[in-house]
PDB file of N, CA and C and ligand atoms in Angstrom:
ATOM      1  N   MET W  98     -13.990  20.615  -4.285  1.00 55.00           N
ATOM      2  CA  MET W  98     -13.212  19.364  -3.472  1.00 55.00           C
ATOM      3  C   MET W  98     -14.595  18.378  -3.495  1.00 55.00           C
ATOM      4  N   SER W  99     -13.962  17.240  -4.102  1.00 60.00           N
ATOM      5  CA  SER W  99     -14.868  15.969  -4.216  1.00 60.00           C
ATOM      6  C   SER W  99     -15.035  15.857  -2.099  1.00 60.00           C
ATOM      7  N   ASP W 100     -16.322  14.996  -2.326  1.00 60.00           N
ATOM      8  CA  ASP W 100     -16.875  14.544  -1.026  1.00 60.00           C
ATOM      9  C   ASP W 100     -16.650  13.303  -0.947  1.00 60.00           C
ATOM     10  N   ARG W 101     -15.854  12.720  -1.369  1.00 64.00           N
ATOM     11  CA  ARG W 101     -15.047  11.197  -1.390  1.00 64.00           C
ATOM     12  C   ARG W 101     -14.685  11.114  -0.255  1.00 64.00           C
ATOM     13  N   VAL W 102     -14.741  10.121   0.717  1.00 67.00           N
ATOM     14  CA  VAL W 102     -14.157   9.579   2.148  1.00 67.00           C
ATOM     15  C   VAL W 102     -12.453   9.410   1.920  1.00 67.00           C
ATOM     16  N   ARG W 103     -11.789  10.605   2.261  1.00 81.00           N
ATOM     17  CA  ARG W 103     -10.634  10.035   2.437  1.00 81.00           C
ATOM     18  C   ARG W 103      -9.845   9.354   3.458  1.00 81.00           C
ATOM     19  N   CYS W 104      -9.244   8.345   2.864  1.00 88.00           N
ATOM     20  CA  CYS W 104      -8.974   7.073   3.557  1.00 88.00           C
ATOM     21  C   CYS W 104      -6.961   7.979   3.870  1.00 88.00           C
ATOM     22  N   ASN W 105      -6.776   7.843   5.139  1.00 89.00           N
ATOM     23  CA  ASN W 105      -5.459   8.478   5.741  1.00 89.00           C
ATOM     24  C   ASN W 105      -4.106   7.096   5.898  1.00 89.00           C
ATOM     25  N   CYS W 106      -4.819   5.832   5.343  1.00 93.00           N
ATOM     26  CA  CYS W 106      -3.924   4.876   5.587  1.00 93.00           C
ATOM     27  C   CYS W 106      -3.074   4.564   4.751  1.00 93.00           C
ATOM     28  N   ARG W 107      -1.751   4.159   5.071  1.00 94.00           N
ATOM     29  CA  ARG W 107      -0.337   3.979   4.191  1.00 94.00           C
ATOM     30  C   ARG W 107      -0.764   3.624   2.902  1.00 94.00           C
ATOM     31  N   ARG W 108      -1.527   2.719   2.264  1.00 94.00           N
ATOM     32  CA  ARG W 108      -1.714   1.835   1.343  1.00 94.00           C
ATOM     33  C   ARG W 108      -2.533   2.944   0.249  1.00 94.00           C
ATOM     34  N   CYS W 109      -3.498   3.835   1.098  1.00 94.00           N
ATOM     35  CA  CYS W 109      -4.121   4.522   0.210  1.00 94.00           C
ATOM     36  C   CYS W 109      -3.585   6.180  -0.024  1.00 94.00           C
ATOM     37  N   MET W 110      -2.383   6.331   0.835  1.00 93.00           N
ATOM     38  CA  MET W 110      -2.030   7.292   0.912  1.00 93.00           C
ATOM     39  C   MET W 110      -0.490   7.165  -0.466  1.00 93.00           C
ATOM     40  N   ILE W 111      -0.048   6.185  -0.736  1.00 95.00           N
ATOM     41  CA  ILE W 111       0.728   5.578  -1.784  1.00 95.00           C
ATOM     42  C   ILE W 111       0.060   5.517  -3.270  1.00 95.00           C
ATOM     43  N   ARG W 112      -1.168   4.429  -2.994  1.00 94.00           N
ATOM     44  CA  ARG W 112      -1.986   4.655  -4.228  1.00 94.00           C
ATOM     45  C   ARG W 112      -2.332   6.173  -4.783  1.00 94.00           C
ATOM     46  N   GLY W 113      -2.764   6.660  -4.163  1.00 94.00           N
ATOM     47  CA  GLY W 113      -2.822   8.479  -4.267  1.00 94.00           C
ATOM     48  C   GLY W 113      -1.660   9.031  -4.756  1.00 94.00           C
ATOM     49  N   LEU W 114      -0.566   8.355  -5.137  1.00 94.00           N
ATOM     50  CA  LEU W 114       0.437   8.933  -5.413  1.00 94.00           C
ATOM     51  C   LEU W 114       0.749   8.513  -6.865  1.00 94.00           C
ATOM     52  N   MET W 115       0.020   7.577  -7.485  1.00 95.00           N
ATOM     53  CA  MET W 115       0.020   7.095  -8.810  1.00 95.00           C
ATOM     54  C   MET W 115      -0.003   8.069  -9.902  1.00 95.00           C
ATOM     55  N   GLY W 116      -1.350   8.905  -9.652  1.00 96.00           N
ATOM     56  CA  GLY W 116      -1.439  10.105 -10.806  1.00 96.00           C
ATOM     57  C   GLY W 116      -0.458  10.907 -10.718  1.00 96.00           C
ATOM     58  N   PRO W 117       0.409  11.467  -9.719  1.00 97.00           N
ATOM     59  CA  PRO W 117       1.197  12.824  -9.695  1.00 97.00           C
ATOM     60  C   PRO W 117       2.373  11.803 -10.322  1.00 97.00           C
ATOM     61  N   ALA W 118       2.936  10.609  -9.828  1.00 97.00           N
ATOM     62  CA  ALA W 118       3.705   9.768 -10.501  1.00 97.00           C
ATOM     63  C   ALA W 118       4.052   9.588 -11.850  1.00 97.00           C
ATOM     64  N   VAL W 119       3.204   9.318 -12.276  1.00 97.00           N
ATOM     65  CA  VAL W 119       3.091   9.255 -13.529  1.00 97.00           C
ATOM     66  C   VAL W 119       3.255  10.264 -14.755  1.00 97.00           C
ATOM     67  N   VAL W 120       2.288  11.260 -14.548  1.00 97.00           N
ATOM     68  CA  VAL W 120       2.685  12.733 -14.598  1.00 97.00           C
ATOM     69  C   VAL W 120       4.013  13.129 -14.612  1.00 97.00           C
ATOM     70  N   ILE W 121       4.639  12.656 -13.513  1.00 97.00           N
ATOM     71  CA  ILE W 121       6.398  13.392 -13.884  1.00 97.00           C
ATOM     72  C   ILE W 121       6.816  12.842 -14.605  1.00 97.00           C
ATOM     73  N   ALA W 122       6.651  10.793 -14.402  1.00 97.00           N
ATOM     74  CA  ALA W 122       7.472  10.401 -15.532  1.00 97.00           C
ATOM     75  C   ALA W 122       7.223  10.764 -16.997  1.00 97.00           C
ATOM     76  N   VAL W 123       6.171  10.715 -17.052  1.00 97.00           N
ATOM     77  CA  VAL W 123       6.352  11.067 -18.526  1.00 97.00           C
ATOM     78  C   VAL W 123       7.112  12.571 -19.078  1.00 97.00           C
ATOM     79  N   GLY W 124       6.491  13.578 -18.066  1.00 97.00           N
ATOM     80  CA  GLY W 124       7.226  14.937 -18.366  1.00 97.00           C
ATOM     81  C   GLY W 124       8.705  14.564 -18.447  1.00 97.00           C
ATOM     82  N   VAL W 125       9.466  13.693 -17.406  1.00 96.00           N
ATOM     83  CA  VAL W 125      10.576  13.465 -17.793  1.00 96.00           C
ATOM     84  C   VAL W 125      10.953  12.827 -19.204  1.00 96.00           C
ATOM     85  N   LEU W 126      10.387  12.202 -19.561  1.00 96.00           N
ATOM     86  CA  LEU W 126      10.668  11.222 -20.680  1.00 96.00           C
ATOM     87  C   LEU W 126      10.291  12.094 -21.738  1.00 96.00           C
ATOM     88  N   PHE W 127       9.571  13.018 -21.814  1.00 95.00           N
ATOM     89  CA  PHE W 127       9.692  13.737 -23.169  1.00 95.00           C
ATOM     90  C   PHE W 127      10.610  15.085 -22.719  1.00 95.00           C
ATOM     91  N   LEU W 128      11.121  15.115 -21.823  1.00 95.00           N
ATOM     92  CA  LEU W 128      11.952  16.061 -21.547  1.00 95.00           C
ATOM     93  C   LEU W 128      13.306  15.402 -22.124  1.00 95.00           C
ATOM     94  N   LEU W 129      13.300  14.273 -21.942  1.00 94.00           N
ATOM     95  CA  LEU W 129      14.736  13.473 -22.274  1.00 94.00           C
ATOM     96  C   LEU W 129      14.669  13.521 -23.877  1.00 94.00           C
ATOM     97  N   ASP W 130      13.447  13.112 -24.385  1.00 94.00           N
ATOM     98  CA  ASP W 130      13.091  13.415 -25.465  1.00 94.00           C
ATOM     99  C   ASP W 130      13.428  14.412 -26.302  1.00 94.00           C
ATOM    100  N   GLN W 131      13.278  15.493 -25.847  1.00 94.00           N
ATOM    101  CA  GLN W 131      13.574  16.912 -26.424  1.00 94.00           C
ATOM    102  C   GLN W 131      15.085  17.379 -26.511  1.00 94.00           C
ATOM    103  N   VAL W 132      15.733  16.798 -24.921  1.00 94.00           N
ATOM    104  CA  VAL W 132      16.612  17.575 -25.056  1.00 94.00           C
ATOM    105  C   VAL W 132      17.940  16.272 -25.343  1.00 94.00           C
ATOM    106  N   ARG W 133      17.739  15.184 -25.244  1.00 89.00           N
ATOM    107  CA  ARG W 133      18.614  14.145 -26.028  1.00 89.00           C
ATOM    108  C   ARG W 133      18.497  13.743 -27.214  1.00 89.00           C
ATOM    109  N   GLY W 134      17.153  13.467 -27.195  1.00 81.00           N
ATOM    110  CA  GLY W 134      16.869  12.786 -28.749  1.00 81.00           C
ATOM    111  C   GLY W 134      17.265  11.299 -28.635  1.00 81.00           C
ATOM    112  N   GLY W 135      17.625  10.989 -30.132  1.00 88.00           N
ATOM    113  CA  GLY W 135      18.311   9.845 -30.135  1.00 88.00           C
ATOM    114  C   GLY W 135      17.760   8.620 -29.479  1.00 88.00           C
ATOM    115  N   TYR W 136      18.913   8.016 -28.951  1.00 91.00           N
ATOM    116  CA  TYR W 136      18.324   6.893 -27.641  1.00 91.00           C
ATOM    117  C   TYR W 136      17.391   6.999 -26.694  1.00 91.00           C
ATOM    118  N   PHE W 137      17.800   8.370 -26.335  1.00 92.00           N
ATOM    119  CA  PHE W 137      16.523   8.271 -25.478  1.00 92.00           C
ATOM    120  C   PHE W 137      15.106   9.276 -25.850  1.00 92.00           C
ATOM    121  N   SER W 138      14.637   8.934 -27.268  1.00 94.00           N
ATOM    122  CA  SER W 138      13.596   9.252 -27.716  1.00 94.00           C
ATOM    123  C   SER W 138      12.513   8.274 -26.967  1.00 94.00           C
ATOM    124  N   PHE W 139      11.298   9.154 -26.866  1.00 93.00           N
ATOM    125  CA  PHE W 139       9.865   8.561 -26.285  1.00 93.00           C
ATOM    126  C   PHE W 139       9.469   7.183 -26.418  1.00 93.00           C
ATOM    127  N   GLY W 140       9.998   6.784 -27.760  1.00 93.00           N
ATOM    128  CA  GLY W 140       9.524   5.537 -28.490  1.00 93.00           C
ATOM    129  C   GLY W 140      10.306   4.001 -27.512  1.00 93.00           C
ATOM    130  N   ASN W 141      12.050   4.529 -26.993  1.00 93.00           N
ATOM    131  CA  ASN W 141      12.660   3.665 -26.404  1.00 93.00           C
ATOM    132  C   ASN W 141      12.642   3.712 -24.934  1.00 93.00           C
ATOM    133  N   THR W 142      12.103   5.187 -24.315  1.00 94.00           N
ATOM    134  CA  THR W 142      11.726   5.316 -22.740  1.00 94.00           C
ATOM    135  C   THR W 142      10.558   5.010 -21.971  1.00 94.00           C
ATOM    136  N   PHE W 143       9.450   4.841 -22.994  1.00 95.00           N
ATOM    137  CA  PHE W 143       8.164   4.629 -22.927  1.00 95.00           C
ATOM    138  C   PHE W 143       8.090   3.373 -21.666  1.00 95.00           C
ATOM    139  N   PRO W 144       8.889   2.308 -21.723  1.00 96.00           N
ATOM    140  CA  PRO W 144       8.778   1.599 -20.487  1.00 96.00           C
ATOM    141  C   PRO W 144       8.522   1.505 -19.144  1.00 96.00           C
ATOM    142  N   VAL W 145       9.528   2.955 -19.087  1.00 96.00           N
ATOM    143  CA  VAL W 145       9.720   3.383 -17.566  1.00 96.00           C
ATOM    144  C   VAL W 145       8.256   3.824 -17.071  1.00 96.00           C
ATOM    145  N   ILE W 146       7.599   4.244 -18.066  1.00 97.00           N
ATOM    146  CA  ILE W 146       5.830   4.505 -16.990  1.00 97.00           C
ATOM    147  C   ILE W 146       5.227   3.130 -16.373  1.00 97.00           C
ATOM    148  N   LEU W 147       5.629   2.347 -17.610  1.00 97.00           N
ATOM    149  CA  LEU W 147       4.981   0.729 -16.642  1.00 97.00           C
ATOM    150  C   LEU W 147       5.586   0.594 -15.392  1.00 97.00           C
ATOM    151  N   ILE W 148       7.064   0.571 -15.574  1.00 97.00           N
ATOM    152  CA  ILE W 148       7.821   0.485 -14.325  1.00 97.00           C
ATOM    153  C   ILE W 148       7.095   1.324 -13.059  1.00 97.00           C
ATOM    154  N   VAL W 149       6.979   2.502 -13.688  1.00 97.00           N
ATOM    155  CA  VAL W 149       6.574   3.445 -12.219  1.00 97.00           C
ATOM    156  C   VAL W 149       5.495   2.994 -11.806  1.00 97.00           C
ATOM    157  N   ILE W 150       4.472   2.495 -12.779  1.00 97.00           N
ATOM    158  CA  ILE W 150       2.917   2.129 -12.163  1.00 97.00           C
ATOM    159  C   ILE W 150       3.155   0.870 -11.151  1.00 97.00           C
ATOM    160  N   GLY W 151       3.859  -0.080 -11.941  1.00 97.00           N
ATOM    161  CA  GLY W 151       4.149  -1.163 -11.317  1.00 97.00           C
ATOM    162  C   GLY W 151       4.920  -1.149  -9.814  1.00 97.00           C
ATOM    163  N   ALA W 152       5.714  -0.253 -10.099  1.00 97.00           N
ATOM    164  CA  ALA W 152       6.584  -0.169  -8.369  1.00 97.00           C
ATOM    165  C   ALA W 152       5.239   0.639  -7.412  1.00 97.00           C
ATOM    166  N   ILE W 153       4.556   1.484  -7.805  1.00 97.00           N
ATOM    167  CA  ILE W 153       3.915   1.973  -6.926  1.00 97.00           C
ATOM    168  C   ILE W 153       2.601   1.542  -6.420  1.00 97.00           C
ATOM    169  N   SER W 154       2.132   0.228  -7.694  1.00 96.00           N
ATOM    170  CA  SER W 154       1.342  -1.031  -7.165  1.00 96.00           C
ATOM    171  C   SER W 154       1.772  -1.811  -6.194  1.00 96.00           C
ATOM    172  N   LEU W 155       3.002  -2.288  -6.450  1.00 97.00           N
ATOM    173  CA  LEU W 155       3.799  -3.138  -5.579  1.00 97.00           C
ATOM    174  C   LEU W 155       3.898  -2.338  -4.065  1.00 97.00           C
ATOM    175  N   ALA W 156       4.527  -1.395  -3.944  1.00 96.00           N
ATOM    176  CA  ALA W 156       4.453  -0.615  -2.913  1.00 96.00           C
ATOM    177  C   ALA W 156       3.249  -0.570  -1.985  1.00 96.00           C
ATOM    178  N   SER W 157       1.757  -0.349  -2.831  1.00 95.00           N
ATOM    179  CA  SER W 157       0.941   0.210  -2.309  1.00 95.00           C
ATOM    180  C   SER W 157       0.185  -1.531  -1.888  1.00 95.00           C
ATOM    181  N   ALA W 158       0.574  -2.216  -2.451  1.00 95.00           N
ATOM    182  CA  ALA W 158       0.030  -3.896  -2.260  1.00 95.00           C
ATOM    183  C   ALA W 158       1.016  -4.468  -1.254  1.00 95.00           C
ATOM    184  N   LEU W 159       1.991  -3.732  -0.764  1.00 96.00           N
ATOM    185  CA  LEU W 159       3.173  -3.913   0.391  1.00 96.00           C
ATOM    186  C   LEU W 159       2.604  -3.558   1.916  1.00 96.00           C
ATOM    187  N   ALA W 160       2.089  -2.088   1.564  1.00 95.00           N
ATOM    188  CA  ALA W 160       1.851  -1.527   2.293  1.00 95.00           C
ATOM    189  C   ALA W 160       0.834  -1.442   3.530  1.00 95.00           C
ATOM    190  N   PRO W 161       1.160  -1.393   4.823  1.00 93.00           N
ATOM    191  CA  PRO W 161      -0.148  -1.887   5.792  1.00 93.00           C
ATOM    192  C   PRO W 161      -1.118  -1.357   5.544  1.00 93.00           C
ATOM    193  N   ALA W 162      -2.045  -1.655   5.937  1.00 91.00           N
ATOM    194  CA  ALA W 162      -3.625  -1.002   5.622  1.00 91.00           C
ATOM    195  C   ALA W 162      -4.477  -0.806   6.858  1.00 91.00           C
ATOM    196  N   ASP W 163      -3.783  -0.357   7.638  1.00 90.00           N
ATOM    197  CA  ASP W 163      -4.083  -0.427   9.172  1.00 90.00           C
ATOM    198  C   ASP W 163      -5.015   0.838   9.297  1.00 90.00           C
ATOM    199  N   GLY W 164      -6.022   1.121   9.584  1.00 89.00           N
ATOM    200  CA  GLY W 164      -6.985   2.289   9.593  1.00 89.00           C
ATOM    201  C   GLY W 164      -7.721   2.324   8.562  1.00 89.00           C
ATOM    202  N   HIS W 165      -7.824   1.267   7.294  1.00 90.00           N
ATOM    203  CA  HIS W 165      -8.727   1.510   5.977  1.00 90.00           C
ATOM    204  C   HIS W 165     -10.039   1.819   6.318  1.00 90.00           C
ATOM    205  N   ILE W 166     -10.140   2.518   5.250  1.00 88.00           N
ATOM    206  CA  ILE W 166     -11.993   2.852   5.599  1.00 88.00           C
ATOM    207  C   ILE W 166     -12.465   2.622   4.089  1.00 88.00           C
ATOM    208  N   PHE W 167     -13.316   1.329   4.259  1.00 83.00           N
ATOM    209  CA  PHE W 167     -13.997   0.741   3.250  1.00 83.00           C
ATOM    210  C   PHE W 167     -15.059   1.570   2.626  1.00 83.00           C
ATOM    211  N   GLY W 168     -14.949   2.494   1.848  1.00 73.00           N
ATOM    212  CA  GLY W 168     -15.941   3.026   1.161  1.00 73.00           C
ATOM    213  C   GLY W 168     -16.714   4.153   1.755  1.00 73.00           C
ATOM    214  N   PRO W 169     -17.473   4.818   1.310  1.00 68.00           N
ATOM    215  CA  PRO W 169     -18.281   5.552   2.132  1.00 68.00           C
ATOM    216  C   PRO W 169     -19.237   5.038   2.820  1.00 68.00           C
ATOM    217  N   LEU W 170     -18.969   5.495   3.777  1.00 62.00           N
ATOM    218  CA  LEU W 170     -20.370   4.913   5.515  1.00 62.00           C
ATOM    219  C   LEU W 170     -21.502   5.896   5.213  1.00 62.00           C
ATOM    220  N   PRO W 171     -22.783   5.703   5.443  1.00 61.00           N
ATOM    221  CA  PRO W 171     -23.336   6.505   5.542  1.00 61.00           C
ATOM    222  C   PRO W 171     -23.308   7.275   6.903  1.00 61.00           C
ATOM    223  N   PRO W 172     -23.706   8.573   7.706  1.00 62.00           N
ATOM    224  CA  PRO W 172     -23.439   9.456   8.447  1.00 62.00           C
ATOM    225  C   PRO W 172     -24.247   8.451   9.476  1.00 62.00           C
ATOM    226  N   ALA W 173     -24.211   7.929  10.651  1.00 60.00           N
ATOM    227  CA  ALA W 173     -24.659   7.307  11.675  1.00 60.00           C
ATOM    228  C   ALA W 173     -25.550   7.932  12.459  1.00 60.00           C
ATOM    229  N   PRO W 174     -26.802   7.933  12.627  1.00 59.00           N
ATOM    230  CA  PRO W 174     -27.946   8.779  13.298  1.00 59.00           C
ATOM    231  C   PRO W 174     -27.520   9.124  14.993  1.00 59.00           C
ATOM    232  N   THR W 175     -27.400  10.395  14.980  1.00 64.00           N
ATOM    233  CA  THR W 175     -27.418  10.365  16.583  1.00 64.00           C
ATOM    234  C   THR W 175     -28.045   9.896  17.503  1.00 64.00           C
ATOM    235  N   GLY W 176     -27.744   9.424  18.656  1.00 63.00           N
ATOM    236  CA  GLY W 176     -28.341   9.031  19.790  1.00 63.00           C
ATOM    237  C   GLY W 176     -28.980   7.490  19.327  1.00 63.00           C
ATOM    238  N   ALA W 177     -28.526   6.690  18.278  1.00 56.00           N
ATOM    239  CA  ALA W 177     -28.921   5.458  18.009  1.00 56.00           C
ATOM    240  C   ALA W 177     -27.363   4.241  18.002  1.00 56.00           C
ATOM    241  N   MET W 178     -28.377   3.239  18.924  1.00 59.00           N
ATOM    242  CA  MET W 178     -27.092   2.509  19.040  1.00 59.00           C
ATOM    243  C   MET W 178     -26.979   1.373  18.299  1.00 59.00           C
ATOM    244  N   PRO W 179     -25.574   0.935  18.208  1.00 58.00           N
ATOM    245  CA  PRO W 179     -24.984   0.639  16.858  1.00 58.00           C
ATOM    246  C   PRO W 179     -25.801  -0.988  16.692  1.00 58.00           C
ATOM    247  N   PRO W 180     -25.926  -1.024  15.383  1.00 60.00           N
ATOM    248  CA  PRO W 180     -26.337  -2.427  15.216  1.00 60.00           C
ATOM    249  C   PRO W 180     -25.926  -3.766  15.810  1.00 60.00           C
ATOM    250  N   GLN W 181     -26.759  -4.516  16.329  1.00 61.00           N
ATOM    251  CA  GLN W 181     -26.183  -5.695  17.048  1.00 61.00           C
ATOM    252  C   GLN W 181     -26.051  -6.846  16.147  1.00 61.00           C
ATOM    253  N   ASN W 182     -24.831  -7.381  15.972  1.00 60.00           N
ATOM    254  CA  ASN W 182     -24.757  -8.832  15.081  1.00 60.00           C
ATOM    255  C   ASN W 182     -25.058 -10.047  16.040  1.00 60.00           C
ATOM    256  N   PRO W 183     -25.754 -10.987  14.959  1.00 56.00           N
ATOM    257  CA  PRO W 183     -26.730 -12.199  15.725  1.00 56.00           C
ATOM    258  C   PRO W 183     -25.199 -13.000  15.765  1.00 56.00           C
ATOM    259  N   GLN W 184     -25.599 -14.132  17.000  1.00 60.00           N
ATOM    260  CA  GLN W 184     -24.524 -14.757  16.766  1.00 60.00           C
ATOM    261  C   GLN W 184     -24.077 -15.695  15.759  1.00 60.00           C
ATOM    262  N   GLY W 185     -24.917 -15.771  14.822  1.00 56.00           N
ATOM    263  CA  GLY W 185     -24.671 -16.730  13.836  1.00 56.00           C
ATOM    264  C   GLY W 185     -23.884 -16.562  13.014  1.00 56.00           C
ATOM    265  N   GLN W 186     -23.667 -14.880  12.767  1.00 52.00           N
ATOM    266  CA  GLN W 186     -22.884 -14.351  11.650  1.00 52.00           C
ATOM    267  C   GLN W 186     -21.386 -14.022  11.985  1.00 52.00           C
ATOM    268  N   ALA W 187     -21.199 -14.368  13.325  1.00 50.00           N
ATOM    269  CA  ALA W 187     -19.894 -13.652  13.787  1.00 50.00           C
ATOM    270  C   ALA W 187     -18.862 -14.669  13.356  1.00 50.00           C
ATOM    271  N   ARG W 188     -17.940 -14.106  12.564  1.00 51.00           N
ATOM    272  CA  ARG W 188     -16.531 -14.550  11.917  1.00 51.00           C
ATOM    273  C   ARG W 188     -15.486 -14.849  13.006  1.00 51.00           C
TER     274      ARG W 188
HETATM  275 ZN1   ZN K1211      -7.312   3.413   3.175  1.00 93.35          ZN
END
């Protein structure tokens, strides 16, 4: 198992589907190539992979990122106070 921080927001969950969806799409296209051939040869159907990637990217971009975790955060030291933001840097 990797020790990457797993974000559970909708955007990251959809983005995590990219790899499996591309593998499934490539498998279905090769299956069509083997079973049907001709018009359904991989040379004709490969743009479906781009469509799958684009559709998932679009869905990921449109999904809310509520609760998104920005990168791996170092573990907070126990008993320490959180850093105070100076007044000048407040946005
Ligand atoms: Zn996220």
